[in-house]
Coordinates of C-alpha atoms and ligand atoms in Angstrom, one line a residue:
X207 CA 106.4 80.7 135.5
X208 CA 105.0 79.4 132.3
X209 CA 107.0 80.7 129.3
X210 CA 105.5 81.3 125.8
X211 CA 106.6 78.7 123.2
X212 CA 109.9 79.2 121.5
X213 CA 109.7 81.1 118.2
X214 CA 106.4 82.9 119.2
X215 CA 105.9 86.4 120.5
X216 CA 103.5 88.5 122.6
X217 CA 102.6 91.9 121.2
X218 CA 101.8 94.8 123.5
X219 CA 99.5 97.7 122.7
X220 CA 102.2 100.0 121.3
X221 CA 103.5 97.3 119.0
X222 CA 100.0 96.2 118.0
X223 CA 99.1 99.8 117.1
X224 CA 102.0 100.0 114.8
X225 CA 101.4 96.6 113.3
X226 CA 97.8 97.4 112.6
X227 CA 98.6 100.7 111.0
X228 CA 101.1 99.0 108.7
X229 CA 98.7 96.2 108.0
X230 CA 96.0 98.7 107.2
X231 CA 98.2 100.6 104.7
X232 CA 98.8 97.3 102.9
X233 CA 95.1 96.3 103.0
X234 CA 94.2 99.7 101.5
X235 CA 96.7 99.0 98.7
X236 CA 94.9 95.6 98.0
X237 CA 91.5 97.4 97.9
X238 CA 92.9 100.0 95.4
X239 CA 93.8 97.1 93.1
X240 CA 90.3 95.5 93.4
X241 CA 91.3 92.6 95.7
X242 CA 88.7 91.4 98.2
X243 CA 89.6 89.8 101.6
X244 CA 89.1 86.1 102.4
X245 CA 89.7 84.3 105.6
X246 CA 90.4 80.5 105.7
X247 CA 90.9 78.2 108.7
X248 CA 94.1 78.2 110.8
X249 CA 94.3 74.4 110.5
X250 CA 93.5 72.2 107.5
X251 CA 93.8 68.5 106.6
X252 CA 97.6 68.1 106.4
X253 CA 97.2 66.6 102.9
X254 CA 96.4 70.1 101.6
X255 CA 100.0 71.1 102.2
X256 CA 101.8 67.7 101.6
X257 CA 100.4 67.4 98.1
X258 CA 102.5 70.0 96.5
X259 CA 104.1 72.5 98.8
X260 CA 107.3 70.6 98.9
X261 CA 109.6 68.8 101.3
X262 CA 111.1 71.9 102.9
X263 CA 107.7 73.1 104.1
X264 CA 106.4 69.6 105.0
X265 CA 109.4 69.0 107.3
X266 CA 108.5 72.2 109.2
X267 CA 104.8 71.6 109.6
X268 CA 103.0 71.4 112.9
X269 CA 101.0 68.2 112.4
X270 CA 98.5 66.6 114.9
X271 CA 95.7 64.1 115.0
X272 CA 92.3 65.4 116.1
X273 CA 89.9 63.5 118.3
X274 CA 88.5 61.8 115.2
X275 CA 91.9 60.5 114.3
X276 CA 92.2 62.8 111.3
X277 CA 95.6 64.3 110.5
X278 CA 95.5 68.0 110.7
X279 CA 98.2 70.7 110.2
X280 CA 98.6 74.3 111.3
X281 CA 98.9 76.2 108.1
X282 CA 102.5 76.9 107.1
X283 CA 101.2 79.3 104.4
X284 CA 97.8 80.4 103.0
X285 CA 98.0 79.9 99.2
X286 CA 96.9 76.3 99.3
X287 CA 93.9 77.1 101.5
X288 CA 92.8 79.9 99.2
X289 CA 93.0 77.7 96.2
X290 CA 91.1 74.9 98.1
X291 CA 88.4 77.5 99.0
X292 CA 88.3 78.5 95.3
X293 CA 87.9 74.9 94.1
X294 CA 85.2 74.2 96.8
X295 CA 83.1 77.3 96.4
X296 CA 84.3 79.9 93.9
X297 CA 85.2 78.1 90.7
X298 CA 82.1 79.3 88.9
X299 CA 82.7 83.0 89.6
X300 CA 83.8 85.2 86.7
X301 CA 87.6 85.4 86.4
X302 CA 90.0 86.8 87.2
X303 CA 89.4 86.5 91.0
X304 CA 91.4 88.8 93.1
X305 CA 91.7 87.7 96.7
X306 CA 93.8 88.8 99.6
X307 CA 94.3 87.6 103.2
X308 CA 96.0 88.4 106.4
X309 CA 96.8 85.7 108.9
X310 CA 99.2 83.8 111.1
X311 CA 101.3 80.9 109.7
X312 CA 103.3 78.2 111.6
X313 CA 106.6 76.6 110.6
X314 CA 108.8 74.7 113.0
X315 CA 112.0 76.6 112.1
X316 CA 115.1 77.5 114.0
X317 CA 114.0 80.8 115.5
X318 CA 116.2 83.9 115.1
X319 CA 115.6 87.6 114.3
X320 CA 113.0 87.7 111.5
X321 CA 112.4 84.0 111.6
X322 CA 109.7 82.7 113.9
X323 CA 107.6 79.6 114.4
X324 CA 104.4 81.7 114.4
X325 CA 104.6 84.6 111.9
X326 CA 102.1 86.8 110.0
X327 CA 101.5 87.1 106.3
X328 CA 99.5 89.4 104.1
X329 CA 99.1 87.8 100.8
X330 CA 97.2 88.0 97.5
X331 CA 96.2 85.5 94.9
X332 CA 95.0 86.5 91.4
X333 CA 93.3 83.5 90.0
X334 CA 92.6 83.4 86.2
X335 CA 95.5 82.9 83.8
X336 CA 99.3 83.0 83.3
X337 CA 99.5 86.1 81.1
X338 CA 102.3 88.7 81.7
X339 CA 99.5 91.2 82.5
X340 CA 98.5 89.0 85.5
X341 CA 102.0 88.8 86.7
X342 CA 102.5 92.5 86.3
X343 CA 99.3 93.3 88.3
X344 CA 100.5 91.1 91.2
X345 CA 104.1 92.4 91.2
X346 CA 102.7 95.9 91.0
X347 CA 100.4 95.3 94.0
X348 CA 103.3 93.8 95.9
X349 CA 105.4 96.9 95.4
X350 CA 102.5 99.2 96.1
X351 CA 101.7 97.4 99.3
X352 CA 105.3 97.8 100.6
X353 CA 105.5 101.4 99.4
X354 CA 102.2 102.1 101.3
X355 CA 103.9 101.1 104.6
X356 CA 106.5 103.8 104.0
X357 CA 109.3 101.3 103.4
X358 CA 111.9 102.7 101.0
X359 CA 114.8 100.4 100.8
X360 CA 113.8 97.2 99.0
X361 CA 114.8 95.3 95.9
X362 CA 112.6 93.4 93.5
X363 CA 114.1 90.3 91.8
X364 CA 112.1 88.5 89.1
X365 CA 112.8 85.2 87.5
X366 CA 111.1 82.2 85.8
X367 CA 111.3 78.8 87.4
X368 CA 110.1 77.2 84.1
X369 CA 113.5 77.9 82.5
X370 CA 115.5 76.2 85.3
X371 CA 113.0 73.4 85.9
X372 CA 112.9 72.3 82.2
X373 CA 116.7 72.3 82.0
X374 CA 117.1 70.3 85.2
X375 CA 114.4 67.8 84.1
X376 CA 116.2 67.5 80.7
X377 CA 119.0 65.8 82.6
X378 CA 117.3 64.2 85.6
X379 CA 114.1 62.2 85.2
X380 CA 113.6 61.6 88.9
X381 CA 111.2 64.4 90.2
X382 CA 112.4 64.1 93.8
X383 CA 116.1 64.4 92.7
X384 CA 115.3 67.3 90.4
X385 CA 113.6 69.0 93.4
X386 CA 116.8 68.5 95.4
X387 CA 118.9 70.0 92.7
X388 CA 116.6 73.0 92.5
X389 CA 116.8 73.4 96.3
X390 CA 120.6 73.4 96.0
X391 CA 120.4 76.3 93.5
X392 CA 117.9 78.1 95.9
X393 CA 120.5 77.8 98.7
X394 CA 123.3 78.9 96.4
X395 CA 125.1 75.6 97.2
X396 CA 126.9 75.4 93.9
X397 CA 129.6 72.8 95.0
X398 CA 126.9 70.3 96.0
X399 CA 125.0 71.2 92.8
X400 CA 128.0 70.4 90.5
X401 CA 128.7 67.2 92.4
X402 CA 125.1 66.0 92.2
X403 CA 124.8 66.9 88.5
X404 CA 128.0 65.0 87.8
X405 CA 127.1 61.9 89.7
X406 CA 123.8 61.8 87.8
X407 CA 125.5 62.1 84.4
X408 CA 124.6 65.7 83.8
X409 CA 127.8 67.1 82.4
X410 CA 129.1 69.3 79.6
X411 CA 126.7 71.8 77.9
X412 CA 123.7 70.9 80.0
X413 CA 125.6 71.3 83.2
X414 CA 127.0 74.6 82.0
X415 CA 123.5 75.8 81.0
X416 CA 122.0 75.0 84.4
X417 CA 124.8 76.7 86.3
X418 CA 124.7 79.6 83.8
X419 CA 121.0 80.2 84.2
X420 CA 121.2 79.9 87.9
X421 CA 123.8 82.7 87.9
X422 CA 122.0 84.9 85.4
X423 CA 121.2 88.2 87.1
X424 CA 121.0 91.9 86.1
X425 CA 118.8 94.1 84.0
X426 CA 116.3 92.6 81.6
X427 CA 118.9 93.0 78.8
X428 CA 120.9 90.0 80.2
X429 CA 118.2 87.8 78.6
X430 CA 120.1 88.4 75.3
X431 CA 122.7 86.0 76.6
X432 CA 120.2 83.3 77.3
X433 CA 118.7 80.9 74.7
X434 CA 115.4 82.2 73.4
X435 CA 112.4 80.5 75.0
X436 CA 108.7 81.4 75.5
X437 CA 109.6 82.3 79.1
X438 CA 112.0 85.0 77.8
X439 CA 109.2 86.7 75.8
X440 CA 106.9 86.5 78.9
X441 CA 109.6 88.2 81.0
X442 CA 110.2 90.9 78.5
X443 CA 106.5 91.8 78.3
X444 CA 106.2 91.7 82.1
X445 CA 109.2 94.1 82.5
X446 CA 107.7 96.4 79.9
X447 CA 104.3 96.6 81.7
X448 CA 106.0 97.2 85.0
X449 CA 108.1 100.0 83.5
X450 CA 104.9 101.7 82.2
X451 CA 103.6 101.6 85.8
X452 CA 106.7 103.3 87.1
X453 CA 108.3 100.2 88.5
X454 CA 111.5 100.3 86.5
X455 CA 114.1 99.2 89.0
X456 CA 113.4 95.4 89.1
X457 CA 116.3 93.0 88.6
X458 CA 116.1 89.8 86.5
X459 CA 117.3 86.8 88.5
X460 CA 116.9 83.5 86.8
X461 CA 118.4 81.7 89.9
X462 CA 115.3 82.3 92.0
X463 CA 113.9 78.9 92.9
X464 CA 111.6 79.6 95.9
X465 CA 111.1 77.4 99.0
X466 CA 107.7 76.1 97.9
X467 CA 107.4 73.5 95.0
X468 CA 104.2 74.6 93.4
X469 CA 105.5 77.4 91.1
X470 CA 105.6 76.8 87.4
X471 CA 106.2 80.2 85.8
X472 CA 107.3 83.6 86.9
X473 CA 108.7 83.8 90.4
X474 CA 109.7 86.9 92.4
X475 CA 111.2 87.9 95.7
X476 CA 111.6 91.2 97.5
X477 CA 114.5 91.8 99.9
X478 CA 115.0 94.6 102.4
X479 CA 118.8 94.7 102.5
X480 CA 118.9 96.3 106.0
X481 CA 117.6 93.1 107.5
X482 CA 120.7 91.0 107.2
X483 CA 120.2 87.2 107.1
X484 CA 116.4 87.1 107.0
X485 CA 116.0 89.9 104.5
X486 CA 113.3 88.4 102.2
X487 CA 110.2 90.4 103.1
X488 CA 108.1 88.9 100.2
X489 CA 107.9 85.9 97.9
X490 CA 105.6 84.9 95.2
X491 CA 105.0 83.7 91.7
X492 CA 102.7 81.9 89.3
X493 CA 101.5 78.4 89.8
X494 CA 98.6 75.9 89.4
X495 CA 97.2 74.0 92.4
X496 CA 93.5 73.8 91.6
X497 CA 93.6 70.5 89.7
X498 CA 95.5 68.9 92.6
X499 CA 92.5 69.8 94.9
X500 CA 89.9 68.3 92.5
X501 CA 89.2 71.4 90.4
X502 CA 89.8 72.5 86.8
X503 CA 93.4 73.5 86.1
X504 CA 93.5 77.3 86.5
X505 CA 96.7 79.4 86.6
X506 CA 97.2 81.9 89.4
X507 CA 99.8 84.3 90.5
X508 CA 100.3 85.5 94.1
X509 CA 102.6 86.6 96.8
X510 CA 102.9 86.8 100.5
X511 CA 104.5 89.5 102.5
X512 CA 106.2 88.6 105.9
X513 CA 104.5 91.3 108.1
X514 CA 107.0 90.7 110.9
X515 CA 110.0 91.3 108.6
X516 CA 108.3 94.5 107.2
X517 CA 108.0 95.8 110.8
X518 CA 111.7 95.1 111.4
X519 CA 112.7 96.7 108.1
X520 CA 110.6 99.8 108.9
X521 CA 112.3 100.0 112.4
X522 CA 115.7 99.8 110.7
X523 CA 114.8 102.6 108.4
X524 CA 113.3 105.2 110.7
X525 CA 112.6 106.1 114.2
X526 CA 109.1 105.2 115.2
X527 CA 106.9 107.9 116.8
X528 CA 106.0 107.5 120.4
X529 CA 102.8 105.7 120.9
X530 CA 99.9 106.9 123.0
X531 CA 96.5 105.2 123.4
X532 CA 94.8 108.5 124.4
X533 CA 94.4 112.1 123.2
X534 CA 93.1 113.5 126.5
X535 CA 93.3 112.5 130.1
X536 CA 90.7 113.9 132.5
X537 CA 91.9 114.9 135.9
X538 CA 89.7 115.8 138.9
X539 CA 91.5 118.2 141.2
X540 CA 89.8 116.8 144.3
X541 CA 87.4 114.0 145.4
X542 CA 84.3 116.1 145.1
X543 CA 85.0 116.5 141.4
X544 CA 85.4 112.8 140.5
X545 CA 81.9 112.2 139.2
X546 CA 82.0 115.4 137.1
X547 CA 85.2 114.1 135.5
X548 CA 83.2 111.1 134.3
X549 CA 80.6 113.4 132.7
X550 CA 83.4 115.3 130.9
X551 CA 85.2 112.1 129.7
X552 CA 81.9 110.8 128.3
X553 CA 81.5 113.9 126.2
X554 CA 85.0 113.7 124.8
X555 CA 84.6 110.1 123.9
X556 CA 81.2 110.8 122.3
X557 CA 83.1 113.2 120.0
X558 CA 85.2 110.2 118.8
X559 CA 88.3 111.3 120.6
X560 CA 90.3 108.8 122.7
X561 CA 90.0 109.8 126.3
X562 CA 90.7 108.4 129.7
X563 CA 89.8 109.5 133.3
X564 CA 91.5 108.9 136.7
X565 CA 90.4 105.5 138.1
X566 CA 93.1 105.3 140.8
X567 CA 91.9 108.3 142.9
X568 CA 95.3 109.9 142.5
X569 CA 96.3 113.4 143.6
X570 CA 96.3 116.1 140.9
X571 CA 100.1 116.2 140.6
X572 CA 100.4 112.3 140.3
X573 CA 97.6 112.4 137.7
X574 CA 99.5 114.9 135.6
X575 CA 102.6 112.7 135.9
X576 CA 100.6 109.7 134.8
X577 CA 99.1 111.6 131.8
X578 CA 102.6 112.6 130.8
X579 CA 103.8 109.0 131.1
X580 CA 100.9 107.9 128.8
X581 CA 102.0 110.6 126.3
X582 CA 98.5 112.1 126.4
X583 CA 98.4 115.3 124.3
X584 CA 96.1 117.1 126.7
X585 CA 95.0 116.9 130.3
X586 CA 91.5 118.1 131.0
X587 CA 91.5 119.5 134.6
X588 CA 88.2 119.5 136.3
X589 CA 88.5 121.8 139.3
X590 CA 86.0 123.1 141.8
X591 CA 86.3 126.8 140.9
X592 CA 86.2 126.0 137.1
X593 CA 83.1 123.8 137.6
X594 CA 81.4 126.6 139.5
X595 CA 81.7 128.6 136.2
X596 CA 80.8 125.4 134.2
X597 CA 84.3 125.3 132.6
X598 CA 87.4 123.1 132.6
X599 CA 91.1 123.7 132.0
X600 CA 92.8 122.2 129.0
X601 CA 96.5 121.7 129.5
X602 CA 98.8 121.0 126.6
X603 CA 101.1 118.4 128.0
X604 CA 103.9 119.2 125.7
X605 CA 104.2 122.9 126.2
X606 CA 102.5 123.2 129.6
X607 CA 100.2 125.9 128.3
X608 CA 96.7 126.0 130.0
X609 CA 93.4 127.7 129.1
X610 CA 89.9 127.6 130.4
X611 CA 87.1 126.5 128.1
X612 CA 83.3 126.1 128.7
X613 CA 82.7 122.5 129.9
X614 CA 80.1 121.9 127.2
X615 CA 82.6 122.8 124.5
X616 CA 85.6 121.0 125.9
X617 CA 85.3 118.2 123.4
X618 CA 85.0 120.6 120.4
X619 CA 88.0 122.6 121.7
X620 CA 90.0 119.5 122.1
X621 CA 89.2 118.3 118.6
X622 CA 90.2 121.7 117.2
X623 CA 93.4 121.7 119.2
X624 CA 94.3 118.1 118.2
X625 CA 93.8 118.8 114.5
X626 CA 95.7 122.1 114.6
X627 CA 99.3 122.0 113.2
X628 CA 101.8 121.2 115.9
X629 CA 103.9 123.9 117.5
X630 CA 106.9 121.6 117.4
X631 CA 106.6 119.7 114.1
X632 CA 109.7 117.6 114.8
X633 CA 108.3 116.4 118.1
X634 CA 108.0 112.6 118.4
X635 CA 104.7 112.7 120.1
X636 CA 102.0 111.6 117.6
X637 CA 99.6 114.3 116.4
X638 CA 96.5 112.2 116.9
X639 CA 95.6 108.5 116.8
X640 CA 97.9 105.7 115.9
X641 CA 101.3 106.6 114.4
Ligands
HAM77 P1 107.1 82.1 101.4 O1 108.3 82.7 100.7 O2 107.3 80.8 102.1 O3 105.9 82.1 100.4 O4 106.7 83.2 102.5 C1 106.4 84.5 102.2 C2 107.1 85.4 103.2 O5 106.7 85.1 104.5 C3 108.6 85.4 103.2 O6 109.2 86.1 102.1 C4 108.9 85.9 104.6 O7 109.0 87.3 104.5 C5 107.8 85.4 105.4 N1 108.2 84.3 106.2 C6 108.3 83.0 105.8 N2 108.7 82.2 106.8 C7 108.8 83.0 107.9 C8 109.2 82.8 109.3 N3 109.5 81.6 109.7 N4 109.2 83.9 110.1 C9 108.9 85.1 109.6 N5 108.6 85.4 108.4 C10 108.5 84.3 107.5 C11 104.7 81.7 100.7 O8 104.3 81.5 101.8 C12 103.8 81.6 99.5 N6 102.4 81.2 100.0 C13 103.7 83.0 98.8 C14 102.8 82.9 97.6 C15 101.5 83.3 97.5 N7 103.1 82.4 96.4 C16 102.0 82.5 95.6 N8 101.0 83.0 96.3

């Protein structure tokens, strides 16, 4: 038997229905904020990602040569592609540009729960400037997108990579080494940090400042304990705008470094604490990449949500409703009624309802069992006596109640019944459609 590659998954209909519903809720949030969808290729020239995404990502990239001997990479993320697209074709459009995307990404990581080699992101990029308003708009969309999925338990942490970066670069000229130091802070490896700083002559006040900033967390008021910089003002304004939009429970965390190297300003992360080790459901921040890809320098702010982790977080928060692909299942009572069953199912489908009909030539009782195993809300029984009167029987599969309705109105009756309030509101069977 051929197995699927490690770190990848197959998704069945029930799971896909839930994923699509969650994705749709987030897409609608993007639309409410005026973001338009873009799609970019699944693979790009590997250079697109090696230029600035940083060592951590490059080490995990799926790289291959195509038949023309060009080095390609499966995208480890989508931001670089969107900015390449912007530089290639959209740089003359009026700014700000608000773009969002949904797609699969590939990273050769050690697979575990919430960490995959192929995973899915919904992300957004606001291309235009580096004002606090832009950052606020993006964080606001990030929070709205998660709220729209029904997720309740999540924490927003906001920092500013500019503060840490400039302090580290004050003591360390070598960009690569400075990058390593920042990664140690990202991992919370403070022993290695202290040792590296010391070996490179960063001691005393500067060392204290770096470790102090890396550990600065709390409400926006903790900024009072930090030397005044332009970044502080930016963060204060940002928190104010967020508060005015009803987002007032964000934490300041100046130790946020992010796994990608292109950030230059505000950075933020959202965790779902119920997820354990891989609890970060979203990451983002402000950056410039356009000049690196041959365009004018333009500031952008964006984020990406890990769709797979949001699904896990939702599962951890609440029981998911039972999934059913159909509202009604049409059951002929005997062979002579089979072709009529097809006429009935066609009418129900024409009404926009989700309906299926017996294709296995099963007996009536086996068909009812099957309808129940599919969690169909109704069985539509097509019997000889009923057809003689041009009617069918609707059977509520949950309560077992049955009633005869005229065949020509079966679809209307079903629609009414499916839209009526449930007799058992706590039932786990979905009212209609996808949960
Ligand atoms: P990132 O933090 O690398 O940022 O990824 C964003 C989110 O994708 C993470 O917070 C996580 O939820 C999810 N994720 C990352 N790796 C995996 C994995 N191996 N398995 C499952 N989920 C994963 C970016 O990708 C940036 N492009 C975000 C951004 C957009 N910054 C500015 N604009």
